[in-house]
Amino acid sequence: TGYPTRWEDQTKYRGGWVVDGQRQKSLRLRLQGKWGTLSNIFYNPYLPTLDDYFEPWTYDYQNLINAPLADEQPTARAISMVTGKYMDTIEAGPNWDDDLGGSQVYANNDPNFDGASDEEMRQ
């Protein structure tokens, strides 16, 4: 469902524009105006967190380069770029769901399809 997770969810991140006013319809940013920008200049509670992006990682390439000759192929374990510790599981990352973008799992969690009928979801 995107990167960061649910990045198109306008209610969660308060992105996009809204129509303001009854008679004189004008557009305004959903998140903030002039004073909101000033008050949130150093901290914005609606921005994605590290959990939404998932922890960046690299691999232990030295294990591949320095591995002794053996019958088994050496592996490069994932290492967190935040903590420097080995990571057991990687659950998401950039372009994680690109190949699965049309699957029902992602379609059911896509905020753009909220309120769509079953027939619309099948198309």
PDB file of C-alpha atoms in Angstrom:
ATOM      1  CA  THR A   1       0.000   0.000   0.000  1.00  0.00           C
ATOM      2  CA  GLY A   2       2.859   2.316  -0.716  1.00  0.00           C
ATOM      3  CA  TYR A   3       5.942   3.642   0.927  1.00  0.00           C
ATOM      4  CA  PRO A   4       5.650   4.934   3.575  1.00  0.00           C
ATOM      5  CA  THR A   5       2.840   2.592   4.591  1.00  0.00           C
ATOM      6  CA  ARG A   6      -0.568   3.937   3.516  1.00  0.00           C
ATOM      7  CA  TRP A   7       1.083   7.080   2.142  1.00  0.00           C
ATOM      8  CA  GLU A   8      -2.088   8.019   0.254  1.00  0.00           C
ATOM      9  CA  ASP A   9      -4.230   7.991   3.414  1.00  0.00           C
ATOM     10  CA  GLN A  10      -5.170  11.678   3.527  1.00  0.00           C
ATOM     11  CA  THR A  11      -6.914  11.380   6.905  1.00  0.00           C
ATOM     12  CA  LYS A  12      -3.877   9.830   8.604  1.00  0.00           C
ATOM     13  CA  TYR A  13      -1.239  12.214   7.247  1.00  0.00           C
ATOM     14  CA  ARG A  14      -3.586  15.163   6.658  1.00  0.00           C
ATOM     15  CA  GLY A  15      -2.322  15.706   3.149  1.00  0.00           C
ATOM     16  CA  GLY A  16      -3.963  17.280   0.158  1.00  0.00           C
ATOM     17  CA  TRP A  17      -6.457  20.093  -0.082  1.00  0.00           C
ATOM     18  CA  VAL A  18      -9.979  20.752   1.202  1.00  0.00           C
ATOM     19  CA  VAL A  19     -12.692  23.119   0.023  1.00  0.00           C
ATOM     20  CA  ASP A  20     -13.203  25.815   2.627  1.00  0.00           C
ATOM     21  CA  GLY A  21     -16.293  27.973   3.080  1.00  0.00           C
ATOM     22  CA  GLN A  22     -19.956  27.730   2.175  1.00  0.00           C
ATOM     23  CA  ARG A  23     -20.402  30.632  -0.267  1.00  0.00           C
ATOM     24  CA  GLN A  24     -16.910  31.544  -1.333  1.00  0.00           C
ATOM     25  CA  LYS A  25     -15.359  28.194  -1.949  1.00  0.00           C
ATOM     26  CA  SER A  26     -11.616  28.318  -1.679  1.00  0.00           C
ATOM     27  CA  LEU A  27      -8.951  25.692  -1.396  1.00  0.00           C
ATOM     28  CA  ARG A  28      -6.738  25.366   1.637  1.00  0.00           C
ATOM     29  CA  LEU A  29      -4.179  22.854   2.744  1.00  0.00           C
ATOM     30  CA  ARG A  30      -5.708  20.144   4.902  1.00  0.00           C
ATOM     31  CA  LEU A  31      -2.771  20.010   7.301  1.00  0.00           C
ATOM     32  CA  GLN A  32      -2.191  23.622   8.182  1.00  0.00           C
ATOM     33  CA  GLY A  33      -2.318  27.266   7.263  1.00  0.00           C
ATOM     34  CA  LYS A  34       0.222  30.023   7.813  1.00  0.00           C
ATOM     35  CA  TRP A  35       0.221  29.749  11.604  1.00  0.00           C
ATOM     36  CA  GLY A  36       0.121  25.975  11.558  1.00  0.00           C
ATOM     37  CA  THR A  37       3.237  25.928   9.413  1.00  0.00           C
ATOM     38  CA  LEU A  38       5.046  28.132  11.893  1.00  0.00           C
ATOM     39  CA  SER A  39       3.961  26.055  14.890  1.00  0.00           C
ATOM     40  CA  ASN A  40       4.922  22.764  13.189  1.00  0.00           C
ATOM     41  CA  ILE A  41       8.226  23.900  11.723  1.00  0.00           C
ATOM     42  CA  PHE A  42      10.287  21.634  14.000  1.00  0.00           C
ATOM     43  CA  TYR A  43       7.729  18.940  14.787  1.00  0.00           C
ATOM     44  CA  ASN A  44       4.766  17.680  12.822  1.00  0.00           C
ATOM     45  CA  PRO A  45       2.794  14.889  14.532  1.00  0.00           C
ATOM     46  CA  TYR A  46       1.152  13.825  11.262  1.00  0.00           C
ATOM     47  CA  LEU A  47       4.286  12.955   9.325  1.00  0.00           C
ATOM     48  CA  PRO A  48       5.190   9.297   8.777  1.00  0.00           C
ATOM     49  CA  THR A  49       7.373   7.709  11.448  1.00  0.00           C
ATOM     50  CA  LEU A  50      10.239   5.271  11.086  1.00  0.00           C
ATOM     51  CA  ASP A  51       7.763   2.411  11.549  1.00  0.00           C
ATOM     52  CA  ASP A  52       5.827   3.650   8.502  1.00  0.00           C
ATOM     53  CA  TYR A  53       8.983   3.620   6.394  1.00  0.00           C
ATOM     54  CA  PHE A  54      10.476   0.549   8.075  1.00  0.00           C
ATOM     55  CA  GLU A  55      13.982   0.470   9.381  1.00  0.00           C
ATOM     56  CA  PRO A  56      16.669   0.998   6.711  1.00  0.00           C
ATOM     57  CA  TRP A  57      19.109  -1.860   6.346  1.00  0.00           C
ATOM     58  CA  THR A  58      22.232  -2.992   4.577  1.00  0.00           C
ATOM     59  CA  TYR A  59      23.859  -6.401   4.332  1.00  0.00           C
ATOM     60  CA  ASP A  60      26.889  -8.013   5.926  1.00  0.00           C
ATOM     61  CA  TYR A  61      28.890  -8.159   2.695  1.00  0.00           C
ATOM     62  CA  GLN A  62      32.117  -8.915   4.557  1.00  0.00           C
ATOM     63  CA  ASN A  63      30.686 -12.340   5.369  1.00  0.00           C
ATOM     64  CA  LEU A  64      30.460 -13.011   1.633  1.00  0.00           C
ATOM     65  CA  ILE A  65      33.901 -11.650   0.826  1.00  0.00           C
ATOM     66  CA  ASN A  66      35.784 -13.261   3.713  1.00  0.00           C
ATOM     67  CA  ALA A  67      33.923 -16.577   3.906  1.00  0.00           C
ATOM     68  CA  PRO A  68      36.179 -19.637   3.738  1.00  0.00           C
ATOM     69  CA  LEU A  69      35.701 -22.141   0.935  1.00  0.00           C
ATOM     70  CA  ALA A  70      32.817 -24.468   1.734  1.00  0.00           C
ATOM     71  CA  ASP A  71      30.167 -26.596   0.084  1.00  0.00           C
ATOM     72  CA  GLU A  72      27.431 -24.160   1.150  1.00  0.00           C
ATOM     73  CA  GLN A  73      26.964 -20.699  -0.284  1.00  0.00           C
ATOM     74  CA  PRO A  74      27.588 -17.974   2.348  1.00  0.00           C
ATOM     75  CA  THR A  75      24.775 -15.524   3.031  1.00  0.00           C
ATOM     76  CA  ALA A  76      24.756 -11.850   3.814  1.00  0.00           C
ATOM     77  CA  ARG A  77      22.538 -11.136   6.826  1.00  0.00           C
ATOM     78  CA  ALA A  78      20.597  -7.899   7.049  1.00  0.00           C
ATOM     79  CA  ILE A  79      22.006  -5.253   9.414  1.00  0.00           C
ATOM     80  CA  SER A  80      19.977  -2.313  10.704  1.00  0.00           C
ATOM     81  CA  MET A  81      21.404   1.024   9.648  1.00  0.00           C
ATOM     82  CA  VAL A  82      19.810   2.582  12.739  1.00  0.00           C
ATOM     83  CA  THR A  83      21.027   0.249  15.494  1.00  0.00           C
ATOM     84  CA  GLY A  84      23.819  -1.623  13.709  1.00  0.00           C
ATOM     85  CA  LYS A  85      22.404  -4.966  14.913  1.00  0.00           C
ATOM     86  CA  TYR A  86      21.400  -7.968  12.838  1.00  0.00           C
ATOM     87  CA  MET A  87      17.774  -8.018  11.726  1.00  0.00           C
ATOM     88  CA  ASP A  88      15.853 -11.288  11.782  1.00  0.00           C
ATOM     89  CA  THR A  89      12.953 -10.259   9.557  1.00  0.00           C
ATOM     90  CA  ILE A  90      12.375  -7.544   7.011  1.00  0.00           C
ATOM     91  CA  GLU A  91       8.699  -6.826   6.488  1.00  0.00           C
ATOM     92  CA  ALA A  92       8.622  -3.810   4.191  1.00  0.00           C
ATOM     93  CA  GLY A  93      10.768  -1.291   2.391  1.00  0.00           C
ATOM     94  CA  PRO A  94      10.967   0.913  -0.717  1.00  0.00           C
ATOM     95  CA  ASN A  95       9.289  -0.650  -3.767  1.00  0.00           C
ATOM     96  CA  TRP A  96       8.276  -3.575  -1.562  1.00  0.00           C
ATOM     97  CA  ASP A  97       4.846  -4.028  -3.068  1.00  0.00           C
ATOM     98  CA  ASP A  98       5.490  -2.865  -6.641  1.00  0.00           C
ATOM     99  CA  ASP A  99       5.185  -6.364  -8.078  1.00  0.00           C
ATOM    100  CA  LEU A 100       2.131  -7.080  -5.939  1.00  0.00           C
ATOM    101  CA  GLY A 101       0.344  -3.787  -6.614  1.00  0.00           C
ATOM    102  CA  GLY A 102      -2.619  -5.501  -8.279  1.00  0.00           C
ATOM    103  CA  SER A 103      -3.151  -8.159  -5.619  1.00  0.00           C
ATOM    104  CA  GLN A 104      -6.282  -8.291  -3.490  1.00  0.00           C
ATOM    105  CA  VAL A 105      -4.213  -8.004  -0.300  1.00  0.00           C
ATOM    106  CA  TYR A 106      -3.021  -4.543  -1.262  1.00  0.00           C
ATOM    107  CA  ALA A 107      -6.287  -3.509  -2.891  1.00  0.00           C
ATOM    108  CA  ASN A 108      -8.194  -4.266   0.314  1.00  0.00           C
ATOM    109  CA  ASN A 109      -5.835  -2.030   2.316  1.00  0.00           C
ATOM    110  CA  ASP A 110      -5.621   0.810  -0.221  1.00  0.00           C
ATOM    111  CA  PRO A 111      -7.292   3.976   1.133  1.00  0.00           C
ATOM    112  CA  ASN A 112      -8.302   4.953  -2.414  1.00  0.00           C
ATOM    113  CA  PHE A 113     -10.747   2.034  -2.434  1.00  0.00           C
ATOM    114  CA  ASP A 114     -12.456   2.880   0.859  1.00  0.00           C
ATOM    115  CA  GLY A 115     -16.188   2.837   0.245  1.00  0.00           C
ATOM    116  CA  ALA A 116     -15.915   0.938  -3.059  1.00  0.00           C
ATOM    117  CA  SER A 117     -18.544  -1.713  -3.691  1.00  0.00           C
ATOM    118  CA  ASP A 118     -17.702  -5.397  -4.129  1.00  0.00           C
ATOM    119  CA  GLU A 119     -18.397  -5.106  -7.852  1.00  0.00           C
ATOM    120  CA  GLU A 120     -16.042  -2.132  -8.181  1.00  0.00           C
ATOM    121  CA  MET A 121     -13.350  -4.052  -6.301  1.00  0.00           C
ATOM    122  CA  ARG A 122     -13.676  -6.995  -8.701  1.00  0.00           C
ATOM    123  CA  GLN A 123     -13.031  -4.736 -11.705  1.00  0.00           C
TER     124      GLN A 123
END
